Short mmCIF file of C-alpha atoms and ligand atoms in Angstrom, two decimals:
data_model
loop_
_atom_site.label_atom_id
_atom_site.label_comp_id
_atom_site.label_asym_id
_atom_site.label_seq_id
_atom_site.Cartn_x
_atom_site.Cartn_y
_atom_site.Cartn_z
CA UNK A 77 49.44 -9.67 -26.53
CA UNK A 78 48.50 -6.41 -25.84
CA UNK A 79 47.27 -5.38 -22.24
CA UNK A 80 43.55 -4.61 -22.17
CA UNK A 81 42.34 -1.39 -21.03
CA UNK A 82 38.97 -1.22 -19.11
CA UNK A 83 36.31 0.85 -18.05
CA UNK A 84 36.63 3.20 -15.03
CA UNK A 85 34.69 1.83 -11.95
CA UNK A 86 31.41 2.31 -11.55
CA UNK A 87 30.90 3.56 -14.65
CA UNK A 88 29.72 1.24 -17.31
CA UNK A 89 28.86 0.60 -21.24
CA UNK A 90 25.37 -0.09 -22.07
CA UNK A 91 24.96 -3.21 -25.16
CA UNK A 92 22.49 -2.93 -27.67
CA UNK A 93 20.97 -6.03 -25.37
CA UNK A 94 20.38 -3.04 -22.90
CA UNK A 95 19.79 -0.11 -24.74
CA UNK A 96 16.25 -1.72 -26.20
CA UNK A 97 14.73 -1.05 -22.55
CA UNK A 98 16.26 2.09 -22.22
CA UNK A 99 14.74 3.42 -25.36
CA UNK A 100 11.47 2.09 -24.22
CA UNK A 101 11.27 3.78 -21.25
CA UNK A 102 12.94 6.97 -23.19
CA UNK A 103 10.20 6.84 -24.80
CA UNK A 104 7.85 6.77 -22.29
CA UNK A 105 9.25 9.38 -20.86
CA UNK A 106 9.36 11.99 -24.00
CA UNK A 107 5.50 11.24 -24.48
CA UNK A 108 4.63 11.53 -20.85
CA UNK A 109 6.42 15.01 -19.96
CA UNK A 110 5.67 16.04 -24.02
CA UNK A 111 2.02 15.38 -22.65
CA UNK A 112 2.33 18.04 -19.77
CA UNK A 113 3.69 20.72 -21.78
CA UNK A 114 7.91 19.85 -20.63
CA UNK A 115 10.52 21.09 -23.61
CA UNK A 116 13.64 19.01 -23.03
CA UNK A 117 17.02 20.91 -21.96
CA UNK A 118 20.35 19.58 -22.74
CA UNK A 119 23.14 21.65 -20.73
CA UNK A 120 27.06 20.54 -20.24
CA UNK A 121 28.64 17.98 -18.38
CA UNK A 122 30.76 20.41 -16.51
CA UNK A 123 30.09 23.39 -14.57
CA UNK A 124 31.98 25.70 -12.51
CA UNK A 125 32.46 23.93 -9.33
CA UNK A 126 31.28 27.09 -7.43
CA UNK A 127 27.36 26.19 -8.84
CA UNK A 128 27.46 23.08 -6.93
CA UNK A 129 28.85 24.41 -3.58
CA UNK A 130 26.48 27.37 -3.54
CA UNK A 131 23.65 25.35 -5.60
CA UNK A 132 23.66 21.89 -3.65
CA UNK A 133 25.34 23.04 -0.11
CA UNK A 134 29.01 23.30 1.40
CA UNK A 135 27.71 20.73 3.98
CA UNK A 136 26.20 17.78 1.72
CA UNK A 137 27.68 14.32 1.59
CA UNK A 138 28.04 15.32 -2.58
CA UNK A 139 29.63 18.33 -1.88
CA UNK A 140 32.14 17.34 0.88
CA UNK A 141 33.06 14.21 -0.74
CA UNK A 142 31.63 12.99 -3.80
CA UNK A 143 32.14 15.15 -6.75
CA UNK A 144 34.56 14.99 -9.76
CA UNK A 145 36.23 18.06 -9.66
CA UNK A 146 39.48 19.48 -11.17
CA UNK A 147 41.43 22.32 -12.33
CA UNK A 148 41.47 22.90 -16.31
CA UNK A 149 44.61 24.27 -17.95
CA UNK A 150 43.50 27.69 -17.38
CA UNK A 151 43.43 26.75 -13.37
CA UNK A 152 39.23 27.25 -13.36
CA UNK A 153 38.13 25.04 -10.86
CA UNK A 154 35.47 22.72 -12.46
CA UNK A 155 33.14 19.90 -11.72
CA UNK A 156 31.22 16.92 -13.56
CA UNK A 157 27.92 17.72 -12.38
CA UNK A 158 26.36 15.38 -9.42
CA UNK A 159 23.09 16.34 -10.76
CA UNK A 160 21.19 18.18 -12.54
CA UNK A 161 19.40 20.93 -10.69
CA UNK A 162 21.68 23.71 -9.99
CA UNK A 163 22.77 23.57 -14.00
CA UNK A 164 19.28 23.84 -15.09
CA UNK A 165 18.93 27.07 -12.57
CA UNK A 166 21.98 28.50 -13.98
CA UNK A 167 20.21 28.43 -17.70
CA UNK A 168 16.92 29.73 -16.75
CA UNK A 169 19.36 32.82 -15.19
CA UNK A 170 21.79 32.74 -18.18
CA UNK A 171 19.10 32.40 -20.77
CA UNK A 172 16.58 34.86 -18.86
CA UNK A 173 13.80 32.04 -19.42
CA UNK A 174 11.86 33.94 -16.52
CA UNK A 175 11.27 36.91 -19.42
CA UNK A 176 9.42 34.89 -22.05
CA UNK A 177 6.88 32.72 -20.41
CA UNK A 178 6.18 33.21 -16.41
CA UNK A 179 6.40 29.58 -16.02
CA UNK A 180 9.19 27.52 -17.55
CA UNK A 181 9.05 23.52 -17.31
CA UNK A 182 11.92 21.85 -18.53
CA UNK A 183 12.81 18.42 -18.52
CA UNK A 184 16.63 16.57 -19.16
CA UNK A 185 18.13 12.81 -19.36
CA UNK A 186 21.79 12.63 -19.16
CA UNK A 187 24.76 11.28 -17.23
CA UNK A 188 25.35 12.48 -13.42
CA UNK A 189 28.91 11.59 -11.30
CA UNK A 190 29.31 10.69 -7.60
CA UNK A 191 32.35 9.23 -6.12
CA UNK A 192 30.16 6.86 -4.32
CA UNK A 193 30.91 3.82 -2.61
CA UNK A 194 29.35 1.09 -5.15
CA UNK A 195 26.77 -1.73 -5.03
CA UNK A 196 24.03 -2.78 -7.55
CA UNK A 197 22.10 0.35 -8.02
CA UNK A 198 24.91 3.24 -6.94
CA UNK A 199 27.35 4.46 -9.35
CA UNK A 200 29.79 6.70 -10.36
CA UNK A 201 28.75 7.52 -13.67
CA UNK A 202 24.79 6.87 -13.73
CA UNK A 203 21.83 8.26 -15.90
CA UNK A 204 19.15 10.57 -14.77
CA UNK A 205 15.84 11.74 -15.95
CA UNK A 206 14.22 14.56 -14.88
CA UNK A 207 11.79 17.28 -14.50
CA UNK A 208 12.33 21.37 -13.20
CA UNK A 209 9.42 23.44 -13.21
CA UNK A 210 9.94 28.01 -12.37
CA UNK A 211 7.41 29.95 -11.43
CA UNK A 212 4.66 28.46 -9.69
CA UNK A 213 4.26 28.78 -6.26
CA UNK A 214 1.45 26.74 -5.96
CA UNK A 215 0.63 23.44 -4.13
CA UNK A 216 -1.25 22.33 -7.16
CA UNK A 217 2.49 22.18 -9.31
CA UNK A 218 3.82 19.76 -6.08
CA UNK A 219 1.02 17.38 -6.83
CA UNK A 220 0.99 17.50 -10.41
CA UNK A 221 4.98 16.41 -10.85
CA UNK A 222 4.22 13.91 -8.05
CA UNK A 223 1.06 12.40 -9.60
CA UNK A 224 2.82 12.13 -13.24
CA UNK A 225 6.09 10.58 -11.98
CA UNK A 226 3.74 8.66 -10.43
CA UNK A 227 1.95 7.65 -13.90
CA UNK A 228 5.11 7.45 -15.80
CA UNK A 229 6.33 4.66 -13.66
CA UNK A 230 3.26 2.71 -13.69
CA UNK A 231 3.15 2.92 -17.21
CA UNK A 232 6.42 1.68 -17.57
CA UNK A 233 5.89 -1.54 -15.34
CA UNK A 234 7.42 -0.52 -12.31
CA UNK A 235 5.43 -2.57 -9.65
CA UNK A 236 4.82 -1.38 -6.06
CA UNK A 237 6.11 2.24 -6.37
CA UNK A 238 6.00 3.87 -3.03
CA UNK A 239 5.41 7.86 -2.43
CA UNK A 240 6.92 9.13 0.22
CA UNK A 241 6.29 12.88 1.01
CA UNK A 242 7.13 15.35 3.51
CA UNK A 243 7.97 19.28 3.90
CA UNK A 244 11.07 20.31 5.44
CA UNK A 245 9.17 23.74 5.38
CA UNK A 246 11.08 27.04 4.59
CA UNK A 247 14.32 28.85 5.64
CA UNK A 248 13.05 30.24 8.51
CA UNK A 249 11.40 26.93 9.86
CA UNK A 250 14.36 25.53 10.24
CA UNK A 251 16.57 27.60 11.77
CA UNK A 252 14.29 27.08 14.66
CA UNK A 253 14.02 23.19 14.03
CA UNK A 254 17.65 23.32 14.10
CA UNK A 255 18.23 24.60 17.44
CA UNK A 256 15.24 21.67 18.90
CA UNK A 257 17.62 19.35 16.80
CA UNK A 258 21.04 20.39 18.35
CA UNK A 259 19.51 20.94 21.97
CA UNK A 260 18.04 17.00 21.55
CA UNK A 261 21.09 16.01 20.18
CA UNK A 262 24.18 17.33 21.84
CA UNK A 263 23.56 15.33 24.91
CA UNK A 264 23.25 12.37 23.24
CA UNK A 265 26.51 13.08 20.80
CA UNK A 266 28.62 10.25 22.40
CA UNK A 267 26.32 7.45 21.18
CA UNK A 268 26.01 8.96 17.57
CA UNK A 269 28.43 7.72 14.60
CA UNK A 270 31.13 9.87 13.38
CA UNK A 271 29.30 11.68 10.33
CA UNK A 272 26.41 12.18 13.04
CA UNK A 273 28.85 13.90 15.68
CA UNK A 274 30.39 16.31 12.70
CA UNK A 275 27.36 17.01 11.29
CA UNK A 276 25.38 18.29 14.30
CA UNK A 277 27.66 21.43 13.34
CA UNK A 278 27.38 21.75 10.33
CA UNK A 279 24.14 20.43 8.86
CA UNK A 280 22.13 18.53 11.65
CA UNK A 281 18.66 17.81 9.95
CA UNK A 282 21.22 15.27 7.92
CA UNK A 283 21.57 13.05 11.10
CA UNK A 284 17.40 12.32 10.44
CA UNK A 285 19.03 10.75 7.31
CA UNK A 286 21.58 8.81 8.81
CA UNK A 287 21.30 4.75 7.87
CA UNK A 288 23.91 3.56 10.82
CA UNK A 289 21.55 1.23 12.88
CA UNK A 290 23.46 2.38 16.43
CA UNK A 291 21.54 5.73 15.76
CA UNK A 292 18.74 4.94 15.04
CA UNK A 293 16.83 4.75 18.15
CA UNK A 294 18.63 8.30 19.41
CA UNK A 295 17.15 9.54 16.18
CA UNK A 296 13.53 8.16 16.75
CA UNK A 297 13.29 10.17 19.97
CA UNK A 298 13.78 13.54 17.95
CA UNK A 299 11.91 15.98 17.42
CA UNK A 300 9.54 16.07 14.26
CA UNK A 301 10.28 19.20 11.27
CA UNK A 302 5.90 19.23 11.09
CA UNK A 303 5.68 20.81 14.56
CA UNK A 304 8.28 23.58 14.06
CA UNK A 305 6.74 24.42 10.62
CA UNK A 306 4.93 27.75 10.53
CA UNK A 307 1.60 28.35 9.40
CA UNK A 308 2.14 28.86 5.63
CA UNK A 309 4.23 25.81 5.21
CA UNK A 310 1.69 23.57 6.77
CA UNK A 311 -1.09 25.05 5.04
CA UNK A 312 0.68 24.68 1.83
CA UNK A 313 1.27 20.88 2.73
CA UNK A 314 -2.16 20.16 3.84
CA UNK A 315 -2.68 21.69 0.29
CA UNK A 316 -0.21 19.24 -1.48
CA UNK A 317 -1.66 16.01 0.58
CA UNK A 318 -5.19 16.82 -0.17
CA UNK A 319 -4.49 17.27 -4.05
CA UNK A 320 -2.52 13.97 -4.29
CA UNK A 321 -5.76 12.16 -2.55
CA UNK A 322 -7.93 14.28 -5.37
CA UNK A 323 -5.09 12.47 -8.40
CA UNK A 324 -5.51 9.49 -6.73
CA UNK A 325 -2.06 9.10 -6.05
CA UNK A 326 -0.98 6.54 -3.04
CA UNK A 327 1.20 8.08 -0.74
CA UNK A 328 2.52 8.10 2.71
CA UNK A 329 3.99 10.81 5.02
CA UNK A 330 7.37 10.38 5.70
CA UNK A 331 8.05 13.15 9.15
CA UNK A 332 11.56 11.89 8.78
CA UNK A 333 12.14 12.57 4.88
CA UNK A 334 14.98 15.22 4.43
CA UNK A 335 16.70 14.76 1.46
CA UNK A 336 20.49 14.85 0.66
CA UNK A 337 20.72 18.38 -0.52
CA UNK A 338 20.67 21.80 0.90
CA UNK A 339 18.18 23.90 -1.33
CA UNK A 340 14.90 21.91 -0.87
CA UNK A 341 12.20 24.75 0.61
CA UNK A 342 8.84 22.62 1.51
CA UNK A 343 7.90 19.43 -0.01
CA UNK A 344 10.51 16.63 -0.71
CA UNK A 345 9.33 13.20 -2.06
CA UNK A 346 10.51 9.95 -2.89
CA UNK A 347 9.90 6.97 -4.68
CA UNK A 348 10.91 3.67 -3.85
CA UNK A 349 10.57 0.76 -5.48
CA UNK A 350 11.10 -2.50 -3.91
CA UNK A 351 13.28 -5.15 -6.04
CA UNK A 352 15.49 -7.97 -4.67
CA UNK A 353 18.43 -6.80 -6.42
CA UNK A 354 18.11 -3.51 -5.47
CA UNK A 355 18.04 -3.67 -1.98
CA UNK A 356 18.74 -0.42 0.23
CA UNK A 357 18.80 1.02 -3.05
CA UNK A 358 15.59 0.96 -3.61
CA UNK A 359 15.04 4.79 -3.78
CA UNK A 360 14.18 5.50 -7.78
CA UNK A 361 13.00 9.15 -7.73
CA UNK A 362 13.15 12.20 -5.22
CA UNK A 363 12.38 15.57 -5.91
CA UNK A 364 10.93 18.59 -4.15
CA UNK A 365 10.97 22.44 -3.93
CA UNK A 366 13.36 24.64 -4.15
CA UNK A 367 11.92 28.51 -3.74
CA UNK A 368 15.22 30.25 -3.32
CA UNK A 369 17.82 28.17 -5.39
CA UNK A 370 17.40 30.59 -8.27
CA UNK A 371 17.27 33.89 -6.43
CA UNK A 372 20.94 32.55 -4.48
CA UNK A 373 22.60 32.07 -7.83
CA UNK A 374 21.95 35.92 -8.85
CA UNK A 375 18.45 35.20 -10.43
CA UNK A 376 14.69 36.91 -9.63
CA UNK A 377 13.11 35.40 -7.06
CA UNK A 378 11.22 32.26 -8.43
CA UNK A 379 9.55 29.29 -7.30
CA UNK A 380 11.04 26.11 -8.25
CA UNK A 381 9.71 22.34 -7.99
CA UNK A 382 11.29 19.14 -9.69
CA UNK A 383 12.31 15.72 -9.44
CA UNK A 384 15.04 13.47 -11.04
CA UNK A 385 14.94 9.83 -11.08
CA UNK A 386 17.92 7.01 -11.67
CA UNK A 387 17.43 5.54 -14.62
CA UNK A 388 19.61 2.40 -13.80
CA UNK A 389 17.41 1.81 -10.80
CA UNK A 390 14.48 2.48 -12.78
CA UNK A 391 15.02 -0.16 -15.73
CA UNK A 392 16.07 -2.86 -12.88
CA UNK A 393 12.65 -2.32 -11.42
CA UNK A 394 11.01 -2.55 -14.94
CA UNK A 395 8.58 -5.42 -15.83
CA UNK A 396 10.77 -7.33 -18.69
CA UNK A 397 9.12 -6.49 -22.38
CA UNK A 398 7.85 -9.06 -24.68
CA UNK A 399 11.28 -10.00 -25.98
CA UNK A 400 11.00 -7.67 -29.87
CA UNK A 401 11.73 -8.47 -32.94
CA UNK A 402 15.01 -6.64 -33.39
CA UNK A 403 14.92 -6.71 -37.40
CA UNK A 404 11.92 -7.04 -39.62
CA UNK A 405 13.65 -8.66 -42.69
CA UNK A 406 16.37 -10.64 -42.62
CA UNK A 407 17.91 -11.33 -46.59
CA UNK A 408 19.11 -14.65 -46.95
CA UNK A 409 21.70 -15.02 -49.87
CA UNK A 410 22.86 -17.93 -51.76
CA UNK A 411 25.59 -17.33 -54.16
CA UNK A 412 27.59 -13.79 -55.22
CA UNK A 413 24.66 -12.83 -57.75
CA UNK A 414 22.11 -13.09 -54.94
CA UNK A 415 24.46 -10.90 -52.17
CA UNK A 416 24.89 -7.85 -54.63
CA UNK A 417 20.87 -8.22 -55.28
CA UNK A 418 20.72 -9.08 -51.19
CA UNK A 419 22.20 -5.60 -50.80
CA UNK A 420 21.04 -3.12 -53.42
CA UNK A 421 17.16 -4.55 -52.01
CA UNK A 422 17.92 -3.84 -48.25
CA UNK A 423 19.16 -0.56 -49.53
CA UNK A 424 16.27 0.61 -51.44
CA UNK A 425 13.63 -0.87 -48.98
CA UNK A 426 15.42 0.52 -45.76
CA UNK A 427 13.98 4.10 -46.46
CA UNK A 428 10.32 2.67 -46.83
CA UNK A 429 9.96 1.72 -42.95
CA UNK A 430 11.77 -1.84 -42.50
CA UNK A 431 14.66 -2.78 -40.42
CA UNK A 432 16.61 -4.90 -42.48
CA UNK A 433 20.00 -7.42 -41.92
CA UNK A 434 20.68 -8.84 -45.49
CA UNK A 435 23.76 -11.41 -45.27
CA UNK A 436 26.87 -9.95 -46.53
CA UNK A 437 28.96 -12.58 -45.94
CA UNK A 438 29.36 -16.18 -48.36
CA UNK A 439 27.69 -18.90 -45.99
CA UNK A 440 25.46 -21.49 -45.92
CA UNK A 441 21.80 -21.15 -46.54
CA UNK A 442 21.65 -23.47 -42.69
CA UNK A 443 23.95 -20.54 -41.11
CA UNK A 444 21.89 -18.04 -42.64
CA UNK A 445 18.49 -19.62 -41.61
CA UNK A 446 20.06 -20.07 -37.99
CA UNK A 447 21.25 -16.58 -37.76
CA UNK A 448 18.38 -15.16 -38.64
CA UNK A 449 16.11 -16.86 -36.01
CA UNK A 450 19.02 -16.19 -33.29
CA UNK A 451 18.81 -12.41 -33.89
CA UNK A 452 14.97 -12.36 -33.49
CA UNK A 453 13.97 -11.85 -37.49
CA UNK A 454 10.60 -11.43 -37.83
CA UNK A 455 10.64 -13.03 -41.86
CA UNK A 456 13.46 -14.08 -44.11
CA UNK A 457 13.65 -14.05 -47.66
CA UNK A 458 15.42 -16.00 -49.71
CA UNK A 459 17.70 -14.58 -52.63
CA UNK A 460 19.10 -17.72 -54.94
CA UNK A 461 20.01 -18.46 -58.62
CA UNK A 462 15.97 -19.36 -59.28
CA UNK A 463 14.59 -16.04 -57.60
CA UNK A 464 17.12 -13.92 -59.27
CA UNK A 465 15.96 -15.55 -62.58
CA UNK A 466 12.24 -15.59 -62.55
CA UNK A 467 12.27 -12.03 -60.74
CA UNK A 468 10.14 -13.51 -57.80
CA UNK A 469 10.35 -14.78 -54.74
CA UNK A 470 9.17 -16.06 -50.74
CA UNK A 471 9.11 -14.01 -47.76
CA UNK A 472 7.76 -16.14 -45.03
CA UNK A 473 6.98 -14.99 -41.58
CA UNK A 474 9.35 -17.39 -38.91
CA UNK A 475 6.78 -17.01 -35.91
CA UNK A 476 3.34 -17.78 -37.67
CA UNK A 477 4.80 -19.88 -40.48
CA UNK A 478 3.23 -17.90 -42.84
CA UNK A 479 4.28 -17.11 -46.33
CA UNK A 480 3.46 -14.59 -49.10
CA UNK A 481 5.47 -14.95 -52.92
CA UNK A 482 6.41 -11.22 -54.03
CA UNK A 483 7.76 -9.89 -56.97
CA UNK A 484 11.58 -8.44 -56.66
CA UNK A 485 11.32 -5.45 -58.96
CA UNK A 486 8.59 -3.23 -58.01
CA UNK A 487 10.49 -1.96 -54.20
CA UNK A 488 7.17 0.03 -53.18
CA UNK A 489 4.89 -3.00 -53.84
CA UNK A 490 7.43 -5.26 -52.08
CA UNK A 491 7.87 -3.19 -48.81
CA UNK A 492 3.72 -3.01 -48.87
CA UNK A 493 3.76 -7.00 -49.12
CA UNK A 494 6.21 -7.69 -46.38
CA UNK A 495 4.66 -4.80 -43.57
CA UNK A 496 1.11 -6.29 -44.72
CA UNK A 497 2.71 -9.74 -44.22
CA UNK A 498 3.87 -8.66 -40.54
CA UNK A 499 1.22 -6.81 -39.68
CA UNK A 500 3.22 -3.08 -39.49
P1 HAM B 712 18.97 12.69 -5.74
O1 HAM B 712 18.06 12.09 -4.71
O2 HAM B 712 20.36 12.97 -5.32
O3 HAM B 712 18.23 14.00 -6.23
O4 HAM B 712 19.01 11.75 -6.99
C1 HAM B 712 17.82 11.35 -7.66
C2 HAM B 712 17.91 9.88 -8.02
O5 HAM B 712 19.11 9.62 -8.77
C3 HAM B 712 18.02 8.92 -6.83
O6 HAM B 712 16.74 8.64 -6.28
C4 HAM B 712 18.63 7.69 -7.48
O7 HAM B 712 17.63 6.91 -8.12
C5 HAM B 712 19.53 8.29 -8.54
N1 HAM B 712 20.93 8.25 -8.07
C6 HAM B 712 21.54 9.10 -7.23
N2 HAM B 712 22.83 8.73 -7.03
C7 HAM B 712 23.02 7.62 -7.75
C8 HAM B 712 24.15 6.75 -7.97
N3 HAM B 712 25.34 6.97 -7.41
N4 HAM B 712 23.99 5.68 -8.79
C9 HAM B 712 22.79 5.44 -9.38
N5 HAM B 712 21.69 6.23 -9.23
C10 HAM B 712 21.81 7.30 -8.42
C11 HAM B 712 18.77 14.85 -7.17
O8 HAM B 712 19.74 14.60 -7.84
C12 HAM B 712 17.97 16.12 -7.34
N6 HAM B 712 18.64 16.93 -8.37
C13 HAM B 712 16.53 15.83 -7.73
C14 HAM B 712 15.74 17.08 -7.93
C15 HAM B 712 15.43 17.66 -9.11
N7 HAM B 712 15.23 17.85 -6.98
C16 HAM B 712 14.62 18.88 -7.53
N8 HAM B 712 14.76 18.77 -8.83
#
């Protein structure tokens, strides 16, 4: 026997079994950010792999060490993106969105990749959705993404969503914070863990981040980002916090929020959602601003705000449907006659609304009844030597044990009988 290939690790198929609450919460998802005024944007899977190191940061853990990257034949150095953000930035510039509208939302689903150490929940190849709004520079934009995130997942099922917001404030703020970080830190270095001691060089607002449990109660001591923000930054936040209370969102503030990525410029937020399986990966969503993203990768200057959630962590945390019908007709079909008649029906009454699964195969009318009920038909009619000869026949409905006699040659009159039957 051949030797079986599989799928690279941590990245994995999806079944029809879990595609059905995928495309619910697709759904959800198109109606929700259709309802705010979003137009979707579908960009490549690769970028040049200078977009992420100026677009996410030299210093990030994605950067450093997680991305796909590798040379094509024509030695360009290029990356499968790690998210979403910096090639959505590079569009708006590229596409010179900024002229036609002055504010551009945009929203995207598609596949991200992190080398990532996995678990349930973290992936190499996983799914994101998510939302980018240019040019607004208001609070009331933070709280508006927030609050319909915030919707959308409640919508959805998603039970005891968490908000977590902060403000890491802007440039400036933190080069200040930076230096109260590196003065608290540096005497403490020898008790911090090795990504803690390197990073207090390169990127030390990641060591609030850190999840090692030996650092955590040298990081408690530190200093808090709200006290070195300046004026504007805090009144902006005070702004953001006060609208969220006006949506009625519930939140808390988070002083030791930061975020994984370099180009966040006042709020950050999170989601979390708490599920068993999930465990410390219970982080669904996180988002924030980004004022000078654009303007670094050659654009105007324009304010920025979005979010992207994990869809895989999302559906895990989603309330199971009521298990759907996954045809409305199923064709049961005794005899040849009956499975070319079977066939030609399904054909003609596909295109009038109903999912159909008419047996194509010579079995028995017991494997026929059995299949249907296993695959969740919602009625079954029956196609033998007797309906094929008196032109009529029974559609009954298999949950309510209801029944309705129909006539096989008027199609449009049939289709009406079996949605009225079913109630669709
Ligand atoms: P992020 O926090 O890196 O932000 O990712 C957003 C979400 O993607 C996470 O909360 C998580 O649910 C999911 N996610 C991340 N890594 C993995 C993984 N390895 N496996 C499964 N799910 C994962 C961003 O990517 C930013 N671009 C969000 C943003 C948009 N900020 C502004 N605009």
């Amino acid at each position: 026997m051949a030797q079986t290939i599989t799928s690279v690790r941590g990245m994995n198929d999806l079944l029809p079994s879990d595609t059905r609450r995928w495309h619910r919460l697709e759904a959800a998802c198109r109606q929700v950010f259709a309802s705010y005024g979003y137009g979707e944007i579908r960009t490549p899977i690769v970028e040049s792999t200078d977009l992420f190191a100026r677009g996410i940061g030299e210093a990030t853990d994605i950067v450093e060490k997680e991305m796909y990257t590798f040379a094509d034949r024509g030695g360009r150095s290029l990356t499968m993106r790690p998210e979403m953000t910096a090639g959505c930035a590079r569009a708006y510039i590229e596409h010179s969105m900024h002229h036609a509208e002055p504010v551009t939302r945009l929203w995207y689903q598609g596949q991200m990749f992190r080398y990532e150490r996995m678990q349930t929940g973290r992936y190499r190849q996983f799914w994101q959705v998510g939302c980018e709004v240019y040019g607004i520079a208001d609070a009331t934009i933070d709280a508006e993404q927030i609050a319909m995130l915030h919707q959308l997942f409640v919508s959805v099922g998603l039970r005891d969503v968490e908000v977590l917001v902060n403000s890491v404030g802007t440039n400036e703020d933190r080069v200040a914070y930076r230096e109260h970080l590196v003065a608290y830190f540096s005497p403490l270095a020898d008790g911090l863990c090795g990504d803690c001691k390197r990073r207090l060089h390169t990127n030390p607002m990641r060591l609030l981040d850190c999840k090692v449990p030996s650092c955590q109660p040298i990081i408690a001591g530190a200093p808090q980002l709200r006290a070195a923000l300046g004026e504007a930054s805090t009144a902006h936040f005070n702004e953001v916090l006060s609208l969220l209370e006006a949506l009625g969102v519930p939140f808390r503030e988070d002083p030791k929020l930061v975020r994984g990525l370099d180009y966040y410029t006042g709020t950050v937020f999170e989601m979390k959602c708490y599920h068993p399986e999930l465990g410390a990966q219970s982080t669904v969503a996180g988002g924030g601003r980004y004022n000078t993203l654009v303007e670094s990768l050659g654009g105007p200057a324009t304010p920025a705000m979005g979010f992207a959630f994990g869809v895989e962590r999302a559906i895990l945390c989603m309330n199971e449907p009521q298990s759907e019908a996954t045809v409305d007709l199923f064709i049961a079909c005794l005899g040849d006659a009956a499975r070319k008649k079977g066939l030609v029906l399904a054909h003609a009454l596909r295109p009038l609304g109903l999912r159909i699964e008419s047996e194509l195969r010579a079995t028995s009318a017991k494997a026929q009844f059995k299949r249907a009920d296993k695959m969740g038909a919602a009625a079954v009619l029956t196609l033998g030597d007797d309906e094929l000869a008196n032109g009529n026949a029974v559609v009954k409905h298999l949950r309510e044990k209801r029944e309705r006699s129909v006539a096989l040659g008027d199609v449009p009159g049939l289709a009406a009988a079996i949605k009225s039957l079913l109630g669709i």
